[in-house]
GROMACS .gro file of C-alpha atoms in nm:
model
  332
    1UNK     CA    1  -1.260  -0.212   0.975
    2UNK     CA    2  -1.048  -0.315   1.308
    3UNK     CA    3  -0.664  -0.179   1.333
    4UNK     CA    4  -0.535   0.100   1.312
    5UNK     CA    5  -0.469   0.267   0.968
    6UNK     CA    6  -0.108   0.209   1.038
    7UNK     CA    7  -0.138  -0.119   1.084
    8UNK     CA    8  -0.215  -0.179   0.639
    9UNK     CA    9   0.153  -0.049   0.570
   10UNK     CA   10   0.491  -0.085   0.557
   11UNK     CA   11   0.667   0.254   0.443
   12UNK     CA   12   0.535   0.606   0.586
   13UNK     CA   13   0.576   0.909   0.391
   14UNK     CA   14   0.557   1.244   0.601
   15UNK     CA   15   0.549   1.600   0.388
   16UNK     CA   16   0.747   1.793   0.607
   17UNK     CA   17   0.659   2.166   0.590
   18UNK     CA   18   0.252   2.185   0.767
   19UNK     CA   19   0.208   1.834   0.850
   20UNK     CA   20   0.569   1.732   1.071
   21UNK     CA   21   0.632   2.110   1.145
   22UNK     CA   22   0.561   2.513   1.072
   23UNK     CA   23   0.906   2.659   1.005
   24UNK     CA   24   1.110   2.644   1.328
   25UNK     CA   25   0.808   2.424   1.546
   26UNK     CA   26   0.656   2.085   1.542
   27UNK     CA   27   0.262   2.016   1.481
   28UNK     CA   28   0.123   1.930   1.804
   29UNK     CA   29   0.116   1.583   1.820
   30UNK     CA   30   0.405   1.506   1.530
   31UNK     CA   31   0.639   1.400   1.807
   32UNK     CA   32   0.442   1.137   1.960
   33UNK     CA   33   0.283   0.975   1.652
   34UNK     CA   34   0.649   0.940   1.453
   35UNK     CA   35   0.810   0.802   1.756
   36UNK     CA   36   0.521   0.562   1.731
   37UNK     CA   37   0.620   0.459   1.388
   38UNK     CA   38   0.952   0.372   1.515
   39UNK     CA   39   0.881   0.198   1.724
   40UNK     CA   40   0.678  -0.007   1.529
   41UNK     CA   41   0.956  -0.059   1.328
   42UNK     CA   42   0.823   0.028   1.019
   43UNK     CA   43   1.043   0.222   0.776
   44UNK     CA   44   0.989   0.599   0.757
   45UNK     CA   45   1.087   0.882   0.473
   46UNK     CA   46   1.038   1.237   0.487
   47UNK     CA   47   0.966   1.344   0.147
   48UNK     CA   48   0.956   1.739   0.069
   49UNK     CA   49   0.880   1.931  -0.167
   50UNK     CA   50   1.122   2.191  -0.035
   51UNK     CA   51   1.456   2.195  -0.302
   52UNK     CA   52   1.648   2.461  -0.102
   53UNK     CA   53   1.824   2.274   0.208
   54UNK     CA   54   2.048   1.991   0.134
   55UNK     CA   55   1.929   1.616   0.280
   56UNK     CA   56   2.167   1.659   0.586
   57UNK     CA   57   2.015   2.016   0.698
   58UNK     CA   58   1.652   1.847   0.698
   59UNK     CA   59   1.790   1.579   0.938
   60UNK     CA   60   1.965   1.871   1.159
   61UNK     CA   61   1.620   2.062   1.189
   62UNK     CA   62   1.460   1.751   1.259
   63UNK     CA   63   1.687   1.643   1.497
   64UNK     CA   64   1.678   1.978   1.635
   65UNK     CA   65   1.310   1.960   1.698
   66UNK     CA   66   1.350   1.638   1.885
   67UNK     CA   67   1.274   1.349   1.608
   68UNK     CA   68   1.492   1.085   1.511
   69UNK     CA   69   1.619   1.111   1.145
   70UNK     CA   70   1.904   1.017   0.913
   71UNK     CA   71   1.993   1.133   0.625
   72UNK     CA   72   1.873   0.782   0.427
   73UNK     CA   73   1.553   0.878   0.536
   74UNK     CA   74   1.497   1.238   0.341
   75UNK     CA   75   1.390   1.250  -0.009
   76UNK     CA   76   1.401   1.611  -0.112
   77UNK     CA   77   1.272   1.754  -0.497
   78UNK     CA   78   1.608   1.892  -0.543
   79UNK     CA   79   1.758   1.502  -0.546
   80UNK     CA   80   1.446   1.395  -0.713
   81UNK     CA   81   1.515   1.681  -1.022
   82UNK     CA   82   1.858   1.614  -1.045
   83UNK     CA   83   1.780   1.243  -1.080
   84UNK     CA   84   1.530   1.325  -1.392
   85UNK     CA   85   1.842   1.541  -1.523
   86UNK     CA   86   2.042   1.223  -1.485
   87UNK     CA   87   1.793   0.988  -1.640
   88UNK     CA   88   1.780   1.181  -1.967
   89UNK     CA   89   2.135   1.358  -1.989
   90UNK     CA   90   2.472   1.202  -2.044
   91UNK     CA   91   2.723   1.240  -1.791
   92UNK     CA   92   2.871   1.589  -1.801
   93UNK     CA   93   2.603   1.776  -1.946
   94UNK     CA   94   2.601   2.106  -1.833
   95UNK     CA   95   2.290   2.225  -1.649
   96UNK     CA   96   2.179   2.573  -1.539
   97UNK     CA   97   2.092   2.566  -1.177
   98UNK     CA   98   1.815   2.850  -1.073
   99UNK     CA   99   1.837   2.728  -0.709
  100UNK     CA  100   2.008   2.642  -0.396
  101UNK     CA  101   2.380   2.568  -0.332
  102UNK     CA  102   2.213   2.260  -0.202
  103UNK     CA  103   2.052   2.177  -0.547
  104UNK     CA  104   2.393   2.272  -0.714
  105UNK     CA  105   2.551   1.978  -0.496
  106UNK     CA  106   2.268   1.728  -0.636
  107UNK     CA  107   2.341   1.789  -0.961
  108UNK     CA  108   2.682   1.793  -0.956
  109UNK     CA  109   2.693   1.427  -0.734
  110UNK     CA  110   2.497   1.278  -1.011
  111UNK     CA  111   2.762   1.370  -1.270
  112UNK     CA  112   2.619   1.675  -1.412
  113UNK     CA  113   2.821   2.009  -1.419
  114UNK     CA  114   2.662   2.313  -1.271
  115UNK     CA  115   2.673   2.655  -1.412
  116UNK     CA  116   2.489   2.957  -1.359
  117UNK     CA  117   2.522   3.137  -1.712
  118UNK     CA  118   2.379   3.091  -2.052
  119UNK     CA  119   2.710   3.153  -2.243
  120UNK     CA  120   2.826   2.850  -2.067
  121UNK     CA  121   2.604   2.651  -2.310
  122UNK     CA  122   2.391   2.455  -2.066
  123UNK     CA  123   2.170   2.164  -2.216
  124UNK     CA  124   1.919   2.201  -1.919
  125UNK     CA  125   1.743   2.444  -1.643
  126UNK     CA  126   1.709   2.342  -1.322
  127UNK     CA  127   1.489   2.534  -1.086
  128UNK     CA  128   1.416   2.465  -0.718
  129UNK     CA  129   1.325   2.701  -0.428
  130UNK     CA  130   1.566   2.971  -0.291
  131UNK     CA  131   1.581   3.292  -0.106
  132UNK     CA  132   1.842   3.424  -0.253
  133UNK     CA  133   1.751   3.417  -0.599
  134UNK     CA  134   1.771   3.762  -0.804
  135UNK     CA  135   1.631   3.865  -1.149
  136UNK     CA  136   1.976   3.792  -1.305
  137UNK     CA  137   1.913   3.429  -1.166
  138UNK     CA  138   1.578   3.429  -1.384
  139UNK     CA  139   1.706   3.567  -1.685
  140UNK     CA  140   1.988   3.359  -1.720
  141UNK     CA  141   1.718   3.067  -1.673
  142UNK     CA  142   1.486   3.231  -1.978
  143UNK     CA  143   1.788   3.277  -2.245
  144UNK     CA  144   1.847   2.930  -2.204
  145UNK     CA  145   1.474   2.776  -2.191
  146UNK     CA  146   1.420   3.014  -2.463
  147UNK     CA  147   1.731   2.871  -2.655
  148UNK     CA  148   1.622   2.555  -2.638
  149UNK     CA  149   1.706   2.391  -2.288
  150UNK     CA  150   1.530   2.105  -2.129
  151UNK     CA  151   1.357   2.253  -1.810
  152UNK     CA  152   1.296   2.067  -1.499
  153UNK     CA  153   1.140   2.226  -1.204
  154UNK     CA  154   1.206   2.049  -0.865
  155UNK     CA  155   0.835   2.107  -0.798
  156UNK     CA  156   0.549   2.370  -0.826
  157UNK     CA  157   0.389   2.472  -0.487
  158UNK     CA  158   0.326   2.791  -0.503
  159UNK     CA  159   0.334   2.869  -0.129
  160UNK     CA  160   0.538   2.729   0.158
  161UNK     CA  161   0.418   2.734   0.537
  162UNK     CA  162   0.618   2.904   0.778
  163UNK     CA  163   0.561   3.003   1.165
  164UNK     CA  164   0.492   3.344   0.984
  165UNK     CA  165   0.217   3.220   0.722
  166UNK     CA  166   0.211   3.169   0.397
  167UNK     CA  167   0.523   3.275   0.171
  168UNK     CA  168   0.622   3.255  -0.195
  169UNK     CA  169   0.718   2.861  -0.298
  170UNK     CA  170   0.883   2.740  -0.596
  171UNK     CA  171   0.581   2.746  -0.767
  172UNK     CA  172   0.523   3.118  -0.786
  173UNK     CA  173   0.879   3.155  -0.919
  174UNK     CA  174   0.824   2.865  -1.218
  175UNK     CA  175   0.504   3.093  -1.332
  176UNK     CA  176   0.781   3.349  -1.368
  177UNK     CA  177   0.979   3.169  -1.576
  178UNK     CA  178   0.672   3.014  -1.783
  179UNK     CA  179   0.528   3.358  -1.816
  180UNK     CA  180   0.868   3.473  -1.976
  181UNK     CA  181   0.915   3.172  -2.193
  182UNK     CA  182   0.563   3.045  -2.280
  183UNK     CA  183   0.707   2.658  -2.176
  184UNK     CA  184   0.653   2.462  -1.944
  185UNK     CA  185   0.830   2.276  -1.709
  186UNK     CA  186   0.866   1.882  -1.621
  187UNK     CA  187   0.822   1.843  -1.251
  188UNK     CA  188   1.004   1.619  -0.983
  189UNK     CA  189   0.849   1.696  -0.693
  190UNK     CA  190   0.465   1.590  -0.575
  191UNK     CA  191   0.225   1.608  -0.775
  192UNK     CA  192   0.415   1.411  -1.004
  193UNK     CA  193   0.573   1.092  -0.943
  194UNK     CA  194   0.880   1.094  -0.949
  195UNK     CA  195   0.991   1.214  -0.595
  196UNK     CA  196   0.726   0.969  -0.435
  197UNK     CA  197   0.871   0.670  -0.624
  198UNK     CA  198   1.192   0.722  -0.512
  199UNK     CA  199   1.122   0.733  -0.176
  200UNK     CA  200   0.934   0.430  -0.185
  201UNK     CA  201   1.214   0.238  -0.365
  202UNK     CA  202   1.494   0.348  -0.129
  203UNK     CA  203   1.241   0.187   0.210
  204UNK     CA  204   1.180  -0.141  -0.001
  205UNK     CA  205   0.828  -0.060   0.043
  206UNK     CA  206   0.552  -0.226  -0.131
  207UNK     CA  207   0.216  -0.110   0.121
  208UNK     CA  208   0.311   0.288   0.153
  209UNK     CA  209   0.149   0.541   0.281
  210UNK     CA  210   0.184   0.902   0.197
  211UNK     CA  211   0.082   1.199   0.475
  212UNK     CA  212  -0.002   1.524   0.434
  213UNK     CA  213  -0.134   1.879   0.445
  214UNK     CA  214  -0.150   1.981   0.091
  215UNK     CA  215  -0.455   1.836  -0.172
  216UNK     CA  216  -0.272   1.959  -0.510
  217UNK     CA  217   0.076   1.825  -0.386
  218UNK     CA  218   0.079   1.595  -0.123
  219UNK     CA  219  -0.291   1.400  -0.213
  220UNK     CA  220  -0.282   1.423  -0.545
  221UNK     CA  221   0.121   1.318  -0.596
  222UNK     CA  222  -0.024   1.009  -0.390
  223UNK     CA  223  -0.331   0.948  -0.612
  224UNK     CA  224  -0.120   0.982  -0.913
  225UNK     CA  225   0.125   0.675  -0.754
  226UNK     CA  226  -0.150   0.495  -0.674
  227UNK     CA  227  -0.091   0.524  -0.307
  228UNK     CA  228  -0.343   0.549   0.005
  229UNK     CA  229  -0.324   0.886   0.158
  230UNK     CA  230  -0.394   1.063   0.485
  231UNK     CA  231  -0.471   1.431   0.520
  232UNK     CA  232  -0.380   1.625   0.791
  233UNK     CA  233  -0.560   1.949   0.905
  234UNK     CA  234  -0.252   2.120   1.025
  235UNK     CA  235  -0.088   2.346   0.715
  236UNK     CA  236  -0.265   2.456   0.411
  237UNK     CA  237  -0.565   2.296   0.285
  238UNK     CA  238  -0.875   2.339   0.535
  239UNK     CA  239  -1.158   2.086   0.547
  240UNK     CA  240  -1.387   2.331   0.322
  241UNK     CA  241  -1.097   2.253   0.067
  242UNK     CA  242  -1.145   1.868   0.153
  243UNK     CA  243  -1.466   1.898   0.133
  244UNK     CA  244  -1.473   2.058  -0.258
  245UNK     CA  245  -1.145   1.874  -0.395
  246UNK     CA  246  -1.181   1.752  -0.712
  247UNK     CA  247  -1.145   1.347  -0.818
  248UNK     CA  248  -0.776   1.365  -0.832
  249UNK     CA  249  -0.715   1.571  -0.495
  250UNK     CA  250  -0.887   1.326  -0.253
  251UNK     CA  251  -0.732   1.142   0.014
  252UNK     CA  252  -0.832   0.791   0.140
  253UNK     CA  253  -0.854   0.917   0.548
  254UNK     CA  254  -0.841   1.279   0.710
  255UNK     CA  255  -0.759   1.338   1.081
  256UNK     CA  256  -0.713   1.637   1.256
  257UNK     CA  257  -0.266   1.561   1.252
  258UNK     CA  258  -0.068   1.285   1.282
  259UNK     CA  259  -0.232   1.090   1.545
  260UNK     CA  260  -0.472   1.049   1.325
  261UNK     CA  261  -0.181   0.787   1.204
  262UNK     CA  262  -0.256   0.531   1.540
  263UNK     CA  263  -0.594   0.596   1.569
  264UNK     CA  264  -0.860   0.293   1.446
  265UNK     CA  265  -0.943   0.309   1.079
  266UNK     CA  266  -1.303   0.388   1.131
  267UNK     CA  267  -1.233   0.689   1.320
  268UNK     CA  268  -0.992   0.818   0.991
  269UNK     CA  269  -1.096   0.701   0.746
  270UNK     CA  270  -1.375   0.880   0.460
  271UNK     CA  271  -1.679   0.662   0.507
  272UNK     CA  272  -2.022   0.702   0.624
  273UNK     CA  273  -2.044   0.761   0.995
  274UNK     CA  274  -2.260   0.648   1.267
  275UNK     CA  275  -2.282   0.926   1.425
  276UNK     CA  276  -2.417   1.189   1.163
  277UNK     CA  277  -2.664   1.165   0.901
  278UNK     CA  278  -2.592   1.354   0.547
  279UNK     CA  279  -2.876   1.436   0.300
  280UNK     CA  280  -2.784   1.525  -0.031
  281UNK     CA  281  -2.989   1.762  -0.262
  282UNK     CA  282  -2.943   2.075  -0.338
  283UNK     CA  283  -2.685   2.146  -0.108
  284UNK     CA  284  -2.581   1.913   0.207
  285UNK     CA  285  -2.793   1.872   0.495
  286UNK     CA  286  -2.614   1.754   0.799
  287UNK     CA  287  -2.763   1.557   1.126
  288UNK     CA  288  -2.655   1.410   1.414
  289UNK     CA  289  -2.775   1.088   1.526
  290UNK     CA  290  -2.549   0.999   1.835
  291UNK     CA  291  -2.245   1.122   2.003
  292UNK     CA  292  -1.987   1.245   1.720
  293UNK     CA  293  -1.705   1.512   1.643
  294UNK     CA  294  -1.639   1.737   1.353
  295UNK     CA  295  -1.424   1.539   1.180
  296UNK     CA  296  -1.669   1.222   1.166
  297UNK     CA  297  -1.865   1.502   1.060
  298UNK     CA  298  -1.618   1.593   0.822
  299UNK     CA  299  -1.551   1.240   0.675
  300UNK     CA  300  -1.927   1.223   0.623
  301UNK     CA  301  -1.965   1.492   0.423
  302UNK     CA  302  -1.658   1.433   0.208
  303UNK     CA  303  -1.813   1.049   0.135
  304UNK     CA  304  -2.172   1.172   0.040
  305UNK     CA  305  -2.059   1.481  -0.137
  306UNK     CA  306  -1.784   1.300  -0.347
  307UNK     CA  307  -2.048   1.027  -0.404
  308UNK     CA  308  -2.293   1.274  -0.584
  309UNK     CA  309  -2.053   1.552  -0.709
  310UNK     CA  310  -1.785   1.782  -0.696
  311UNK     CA  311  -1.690   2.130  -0.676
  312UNK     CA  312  -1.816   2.416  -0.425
  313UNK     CA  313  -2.130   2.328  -0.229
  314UNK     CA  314  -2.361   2.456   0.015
  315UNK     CA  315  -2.418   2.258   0.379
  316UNK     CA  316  -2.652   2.325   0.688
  317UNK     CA  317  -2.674   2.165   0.993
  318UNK     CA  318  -3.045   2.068   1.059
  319UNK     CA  319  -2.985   2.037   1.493
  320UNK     CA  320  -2.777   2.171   1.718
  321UNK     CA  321  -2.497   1.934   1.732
  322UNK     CA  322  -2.478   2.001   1.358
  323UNK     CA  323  -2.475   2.338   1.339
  324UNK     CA  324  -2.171   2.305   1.663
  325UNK     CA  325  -2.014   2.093   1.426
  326UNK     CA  326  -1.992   2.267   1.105
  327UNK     CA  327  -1.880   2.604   1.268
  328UNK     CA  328  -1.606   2.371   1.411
  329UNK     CA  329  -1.494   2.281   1.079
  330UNK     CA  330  -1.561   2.636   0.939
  331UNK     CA  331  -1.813   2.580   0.667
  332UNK     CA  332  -2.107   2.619   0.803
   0.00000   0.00000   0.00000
């Protein structure tokens, strides 16, 4: 297993929100390991799940954290949404947007007409994350699921990282609507496919790779395109999480961030490890048999617990080193 794990691809897709940056700051060591990727040459697309900023504000925050980024390079869920609009709508269908100005704009470039009222007979609901949504905004949205409108969501994670923590996502606001109108919604964004797809397409990419934080959007999307994935310790998921995902939630590699990118394949990627010895019975019985870290630890674990099971599960460290290791990792 010689190379690095970059060196099996030829498109890179980075989740933006935990695994490039937290709100307003980069991930320690994001910088570094995308300017890497340049310049390496190979083709890069920051795909999020986040439908509230138009394309051209994600390159002007990612400029303005000091990465290189055009605007050919963002997929967002708000162009992926509009797109499934497009693919089942004729041209100048009117669609209800419960969203962003930004979302508005996608609909509207892809020959759709906006409104923002059920008397103005819309054939369709649009919903994507925004902060200034109000309950009129939702209601609007339920009179016209309710009377029969096709409802696309631009995605369904129900948090979104900030430097602050954890806030409401899109997610949280479609169980409003579903709640109120006992449907549910097709999704654009990760965990479905269509988002991913389209970012592949528009890099020509045939080997991709898809990075990120999150196992029930960022994984799984990637196991549901049939794409290798990385997972990055830096946002939401923790490696207890990891550790306990189920079939469809599990990544090919995890690495403590980005890096983890240009590092050699055996040092990222889920496997048995040299360095630590995993017994599986009851529970999970970690040793150490040479000089390791936590997260060959980690990858240990994951490979002999997804081997024999799934679901929550019970480890110990039988030495010292082991014991070090899983407090490191926080499931001891």
């Amino acid at each position: 297993m010689s190379g690095t794990l970059l060196d099996d691809h030829d498109v890179v897709l980075f989740d933006l929100d935990g695994t490039v940056y937290r709100g307003g700051e980069l991930v320690p060591g994001a910088l570094e390991a995308i300017q890497q990727v340049h310049s390496r040459g190979v083709p890069v697309r920051y795909v999020t799940n986040n439908a509230s900023k138009p394309d051209q504000a994600v390159v002007d925050h990612l400029v303005g954290l000091g990465l290189a980024a055009e605007r050919s390079e963002v997929s967002t869920s708000a162009q992926a949404g509009a797109a499934v609009l497009a693919e089942k709508l004729p041209v100048g269908s009117r669609v209800l947007v419960v969203g962003s100005a930004a979302l508005e704009s996608e609909v509207d470039r892809l020959g759709l007409v906006p409104v923002s009222e059920f008397t103005d007979d819309p054939v369709a609901v649009v919903q994507g994350l925004s902060t200034e949504l109000a309950y009129r905004d939702f209601a609007e949205g339920c009179l016209a699921i309710r009377g029969g409108a096709l409802w696309v969501a631009c995605n369904a994670d129900r948090t979104l990282p900030t430097e602050r923590g954890l806030m409401p996502g899109n997610g949280a606001l479609v169980e409003l609507l579903r709640a109120a109108t006992d449907q549910d919604p097709l999704v654009a964004g990760k965990p479905e496919r269509p988002l991913l797809d389209r970012a592949v397409s528009s890099a020509g990419g045939r080997r991709p790779l898809m990075i990120g934080d999150r196992l029930d959007t960022d994984i799984a999307g990637a196991v549901n395109a049939g794409m290798p994935s990385l997972m990055v310790l830096t946002g939401v998921n923790s490696p207890r999480h990891l550790l306990e995902a189920a079939p469809g939630e599990r990544p090919d590699s995890v690495a403590a961030d980005l890096r983890g990118l240009h590092a050699p394949k055996s040092e990222v990627t889920i496997a048995e490890q040299p360095a630590w010895s995993v017994t599986v019975g009851d529970g999970l019985e970690l040793s150490s048999r040479g000089d390791g870290d936590e997260f060959g630890a980690l990858r240990a674990l994951c490979a002999a617990w997804w081997s024999a099971g799934s679901g929550p599960v019970q480890v110990e460290g039988t030495d010292d080193p082991a014991r070090a290791a899983l407090r490191a990792l926080d499931i001891d």
